Tab-separated table of C-alpha atoms in Angstrom:
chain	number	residue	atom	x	y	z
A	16	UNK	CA	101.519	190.383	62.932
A	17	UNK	CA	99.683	187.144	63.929
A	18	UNK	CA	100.473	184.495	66.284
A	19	UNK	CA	99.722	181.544	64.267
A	20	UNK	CA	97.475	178.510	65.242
A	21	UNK	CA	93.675	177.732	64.109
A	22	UNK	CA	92.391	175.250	66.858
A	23	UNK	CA	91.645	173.043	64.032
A	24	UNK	CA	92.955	169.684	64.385
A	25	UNK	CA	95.789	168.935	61.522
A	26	UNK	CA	96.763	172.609	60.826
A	27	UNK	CA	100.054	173.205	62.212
A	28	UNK	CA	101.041	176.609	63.537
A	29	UNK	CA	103.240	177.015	60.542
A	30	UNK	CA	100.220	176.212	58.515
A	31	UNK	CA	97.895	178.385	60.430
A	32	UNK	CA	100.498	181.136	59.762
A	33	UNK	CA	100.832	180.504	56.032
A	34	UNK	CA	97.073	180.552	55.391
A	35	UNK	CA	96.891	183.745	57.360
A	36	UNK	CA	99.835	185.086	55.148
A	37	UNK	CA	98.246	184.255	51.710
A	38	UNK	CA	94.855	185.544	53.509
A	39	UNK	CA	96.120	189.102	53.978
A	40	UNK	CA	98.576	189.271	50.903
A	41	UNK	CA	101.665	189.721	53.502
A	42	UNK	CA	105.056	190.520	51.960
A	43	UNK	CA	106.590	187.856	54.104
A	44	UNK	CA	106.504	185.522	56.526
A	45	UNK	CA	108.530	185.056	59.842
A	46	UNK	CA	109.208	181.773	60.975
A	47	UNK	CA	110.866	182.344	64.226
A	48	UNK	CA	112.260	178.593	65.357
A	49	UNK	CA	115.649	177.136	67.405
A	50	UNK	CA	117.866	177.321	64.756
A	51	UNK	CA	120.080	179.693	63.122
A	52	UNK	CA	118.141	179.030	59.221
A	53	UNK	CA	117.908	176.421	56.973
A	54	UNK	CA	121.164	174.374	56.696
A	55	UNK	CA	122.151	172.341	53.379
A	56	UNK	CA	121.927	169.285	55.478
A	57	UNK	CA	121.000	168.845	59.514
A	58	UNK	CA	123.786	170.020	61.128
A	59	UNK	CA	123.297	167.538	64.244
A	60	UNK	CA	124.592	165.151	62.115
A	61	UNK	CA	126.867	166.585	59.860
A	62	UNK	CA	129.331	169.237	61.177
A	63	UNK	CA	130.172	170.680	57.775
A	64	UNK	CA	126.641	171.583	57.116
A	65	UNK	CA	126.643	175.691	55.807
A	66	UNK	CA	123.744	177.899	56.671
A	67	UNK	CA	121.949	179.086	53.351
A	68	UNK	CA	121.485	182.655	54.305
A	69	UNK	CA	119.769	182.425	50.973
A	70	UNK	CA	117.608	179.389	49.231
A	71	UNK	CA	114.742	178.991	46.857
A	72	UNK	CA	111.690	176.875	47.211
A	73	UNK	CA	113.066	174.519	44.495
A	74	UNK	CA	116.362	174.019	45.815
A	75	UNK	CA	114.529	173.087	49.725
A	76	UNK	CA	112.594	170.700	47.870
A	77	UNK	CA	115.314	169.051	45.807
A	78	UNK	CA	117.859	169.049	49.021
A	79	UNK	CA	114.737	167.544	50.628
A	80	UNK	CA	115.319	170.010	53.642
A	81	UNK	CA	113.220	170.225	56.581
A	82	UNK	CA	111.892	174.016	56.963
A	83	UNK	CA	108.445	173.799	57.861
A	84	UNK	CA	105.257	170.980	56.840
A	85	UNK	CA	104.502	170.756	53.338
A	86	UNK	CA	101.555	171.787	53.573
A	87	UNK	CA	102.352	175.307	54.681
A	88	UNK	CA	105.682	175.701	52.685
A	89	UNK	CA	103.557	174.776	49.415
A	90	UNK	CA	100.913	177.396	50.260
A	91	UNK	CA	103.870	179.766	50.787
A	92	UNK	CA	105.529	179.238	47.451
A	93	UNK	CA	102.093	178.415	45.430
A	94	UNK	CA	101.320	181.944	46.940
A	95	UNK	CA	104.474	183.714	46.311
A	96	UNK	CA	105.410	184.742	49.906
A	97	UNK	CA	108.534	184.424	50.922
A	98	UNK	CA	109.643	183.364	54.059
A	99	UNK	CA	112.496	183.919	56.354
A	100	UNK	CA	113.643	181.052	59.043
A	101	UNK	CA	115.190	182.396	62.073
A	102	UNK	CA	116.410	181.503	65.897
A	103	UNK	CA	113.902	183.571	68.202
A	104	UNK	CA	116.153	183.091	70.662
A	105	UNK	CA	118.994	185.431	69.681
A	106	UNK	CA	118.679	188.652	71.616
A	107	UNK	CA	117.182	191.564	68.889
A	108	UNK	CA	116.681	188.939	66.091
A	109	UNK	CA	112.606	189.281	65.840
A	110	UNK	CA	113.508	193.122	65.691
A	111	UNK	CA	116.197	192.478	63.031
A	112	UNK	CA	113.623	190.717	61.252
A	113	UNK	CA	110.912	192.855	61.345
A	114	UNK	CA	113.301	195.747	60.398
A	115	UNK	CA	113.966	193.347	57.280
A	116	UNK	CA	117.705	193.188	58.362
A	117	UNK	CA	119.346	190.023	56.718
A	118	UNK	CA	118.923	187.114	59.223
A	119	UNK	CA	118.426	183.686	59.409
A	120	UNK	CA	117.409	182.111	55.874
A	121	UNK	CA	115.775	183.375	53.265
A	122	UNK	CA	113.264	181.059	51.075
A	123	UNK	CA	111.955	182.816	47.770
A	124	UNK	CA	111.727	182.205	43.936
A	125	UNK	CA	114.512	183.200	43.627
A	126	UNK	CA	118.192	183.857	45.234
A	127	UNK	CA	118.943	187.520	45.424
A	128	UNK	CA	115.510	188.490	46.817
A	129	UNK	CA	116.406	189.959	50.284
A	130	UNK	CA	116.582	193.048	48.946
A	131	UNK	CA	113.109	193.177	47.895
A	132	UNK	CA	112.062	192.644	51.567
């Protein structure tokens, strides 16, 4: 587990975290933010916007969906690591992630993944 940030000017913690990731070969990566997930549009603006409890890396990029700077979600897909977006503020759900209990959003290759985790 690392606590993400470099001290380097221009690396953002999300960054920092995905280098780290693709440095040790991790399984996964945890993005624990003050949402729910990843929503199919932002859901401060649009009230019918669905949580994607499941989403690939091409379908965030075509829906042009904010999840993290492109810098870190490229390294992250380029890398094969997928990564699961979820509200750090729910009571148990960085436990529930760790345990690799479904939560938040899941970004892969491919939809039908979670299991693998």
């Amino acid at each position: 587990i690392f606590g993400a940030g470099t001290g380097n000017p221009f690396f953002t913690t999300d960054t920092a975290a995905a280098l780290r990731a693709a440095e040790v070969g991790a399984q996964v990566m945890l993005k624990a933010t003050k949402v729910d997930g990843i929503y199919d549009k932002d859901p401060k603006i649009h009230p019918d916007a669905t949580l994607q409890p499941e989403i690939t890396y091409d379908e965030v990029l075509e829906g042009k969906l904010s999840v993290m700077d492109a810098t870190a979600f490229t390294m992250c897909q380029e890398n094969h690591i997928p990564v699961v977006v979820f509200n750090m503020h729910g009571q148990g759900n960085i436990t529930a992630a760790l345990r690799g209990k479904p939560i938040g959003s899941l970004v892969s290759a491919a939809r039908g993944s979670r299991d693998l985790l």
